[in-house]
Amino acid sequence: QVHLVESGGGSAQAEGSLRLSCAASGYPDNRYCMGWFRQAPGKARERVATRTDLGWTNYADSVRGRFTISLDNAKNTLYLQMNSLKVEDTGMYYCAVSNEWRCVDFSYWGQGTQVTVSS
């Protein structure tokens, strides 16, 4: 069973930075993918960034060049470095793990951490 706990959310000014962390325990035994998702009030959940166990990364067009997903294997922690924040980045951010490398179906989710960006 995979357990995920996010932290690092909060408030920031536009053009500022935040770093989210996701402490993970109980990784899948085989290939896997980890990702960050977000959901703004009244909007559908959006995939922000994903990273496979082999280090392949993918980003939503809206965050490419501003956000960076990374994994510290020694600490079992996934990060999302968010720079040049925009008001539209506001939302609840979730960490998730998929049991396969294609990053399609995510079975495990954290409780989320709120990010609020003001102008």
Short mmCIF file of C-alpha atoms in Angstrom, two decimals:
data_model
loop_
_atom_site.label_atom_id
_atom_site.label_comp_id
_atom_site.label_asym_id
_atom_site.label_seq_id
_atom_site.Cartn_x
_atom_site.Cartn_y
_atom_site.Cartn_z
CA GLN A 1 0.00 0.00 0.00
CA VAL A 2 1.37 3.42 -0.99
CA HIS A 3 0.91 6.31 1.44
CA LEU A 4 1.45 9.91 0.32
CA VAL A 5 1.62 13.10 2.37
CA GLU A 6 1.94 16.51 0.69
CA SER A 7 3.32 19.66 2.24
CA GLY A 8 4.70 23.03 1.23
CA GLY A 9 1.59 24.75 0.02
CA GLY A 10 0.66 28.24 1.07
CA SER A 11 0.27 31.75 -0.25
CA ALA A 12 2.55 33.51 -2.69
CA GLN A 13 2.59 36.63 -4.80
CA ALA A 14 2.48 36.39 -8.57
CA GLU A 15 5.97 35.82 -10.00
CA GLY A 16 6.97 34.23 -6.70
CA SER A 17 7.97 30.64 -5.96
CA LEU A 18 6.84 27.71 -3.85
CA ARG A 19 8.10 24.16 -3.50
CA LEU A 20 5.73 21.32 -2.79
CA SER A 21 6.86 18.06 -1.23
CA CYS A 22 5.26 14.63 -1.23
CA ALA A 23 6.60 12.11 1.25
CA ALA A 24 5.95 8.59 -0.02
CA SER A 25 6.03 5.18 1.61
CA GLY A 26 5.32 1.77 0.17
CA TYR A 27 6.39 2.21 -3.47
CA PRO A 28 4.93 -0.27 -6.01
CA ASP A 29 7.13 -3.32 -6.59
CA ASN A 30 7.40 -2.85 -10.33
CA ARG A 31 7.47 0.09 -12.73
CA TYR A 32 5.62 3.18 -11.56
CA CYS A 33 4.91 6.81 -12.26
CA MET A 34 4.47 9.70 -9.84
CA GLY A 35 2.67 12.91 -10.56
CA TRP A 36 1.29 16.22 -9.39
CA PHE A 37 -2.27 17.24 -10.12
CA ARG A 38 -4.26 20.31 -9.19
CA GLN A 39 -7.87 21.36 -8.94
CA ALA A 40 -9.18 24.89 -8.79
CA PRO A 41 -12.65 25.65 -7.39
CA GLY A 42 -15.33 24.85 -9.93
CA LYS A 43 -12.85 23.30 -12.36
CA ALA A 44 -11.86 19.77 -13.29
CA ARG A 45 -8.72 18.22 -11.91
CA GLU A 46 -5.72 18.95 -14.10
CA ARG A 47 -2.52 16.98 -14.56
CA VAL A 48 0.43 19.26 -13.81
CA ALA A 49 3.54 17.11 -14.11
CA THR A 50 4.55 13.46 -14.07
CA ARG A 51 7.77 11.55 -13.60
CA THR A 52 8.38 7.85 -14.24
CA ASP A 53 10.64 5.68 -12.12
CA LEU A 54 13.25 5.98 -14.90
CA GLY A 55 13.17 9.77 -14.76
CA TRP A 56 11.04 10.61 -17.79
CA THR A 57 9.10 13.78 -17.11
CA ASN A 58 6.13 15.44 -18.72
CA TYR A 59 4.45 18.78 -18.04
CA ALA A 60 1.19 20.49 -18.79
CA ASP A 61 1.62 23.26 -21.35
CA SER A 62 0.44 25.78 -18.79
CA VAL A 63 3.37 25.09 -16.46
CA ARG A 64 6.18 23.96 -18.79
CA GLY A 65 9.24 26.10 -18.24
CA ARG A 66 8.02 27.32 -14.86
CA PHE A 67 7.53 24.13 -12.82
CA THR A 68 9.98 21.29 -12.23
CA ILE A 69 9.14 17.84 -10.91
CA SER A 70 11.90 15.88 -9.19
CA LEU A 71 12.36 12.84 -6.99
CA ASP A 72 14.80 12.32 -4.13
CA ASN A 73 15.02 8.55 -3.87
CA ALA A 74 17.05 8.69 -0.67
CA LYS A 75 14.29 10.64 1.05
CA ASN A 76 11.40 8.94 -0.80
CA THR A 77 10.11 12.40 -1.56
CA LEU A 78 8.65 13.88 -4.73
CA TYR A 79 8.97 17.63 -5.26
CA LEU A 80 7.32 20.25 -7.42
CA GLN A 81 9.32 23.45 -7.71
CA MET A 82 6.99 26.20 -8.87
CA ASN A 83 8.53 29.43 -10.17
CA SER A 84 7.04 32.49 -11.84
CA LEU A 85 3.73 31.71 -10.23
CA LYS A 86 0.54 33.02 -11.77
CA VAL A 87 -2.85 33.69 -10.21
CA GLU A 88 -4.25 30.85 -12.32
CA ASP A 89 -1.91 28.41 -10.55
CA THR A 90 -4.15 28.69 -7.50
CA GLY A 91 -5.72 25.41 -6.44
CA MET A 92 -5.44 22.27 -4.36
CA TYR A 93 -2.37 20.30 -5.38
CA TYR A 94 -2.30 16.52 -5.08
CA CYS A 95 0.49 14.00 -5.30
CA ALA A 96 -0.34 10.64 -6.89
CA VAL A 97 1.29 7.32 -7.79
CA SER A 98 0.51 4.98 -10.66
CA ASN A 99 1.33 1.27 -10.70
CA GLU A 100 2.58 1.49 -14.27
CA TRP A 101 5.12 3.60 -16.17
CA ARG A 102 2.71 5.08 -18.74
CA CYS A 103 1.28 7.48 -16.15
CA VAL A 104 -2.31 6.75 -17.15
CA ASP A 105 -4.15 5.41 -14.10
CA PHE A 106 -3.20 6.76 -10.69
CA SER A 107 -4.31 4.54 -7.84
CA TYR A 108 -2.83 6.31 -4.84
CA TRP A 109 -3.45 9.91 -3.81
CA GLY A 110 -2.39 12.24 -1.06
CA GLN A 111 -4.71 14.51 0.86
CA GLY A 112 -3.65 17.63 -1.03
CA THR A 113 -2.03 20.94 -0.17
CA GLN A 114 -3.51 24.35 -1.00
CA VAL A 115 -1.64 26.86 -3.15
CA THR A 116 -2.96 30.42 -3.39
CA VAL A 117 -1.34 32.96 -5.68
CA SER A 118 -2.34 36.61 -5.48
CA SER A 119 -1.61 39.47 -7.84
#
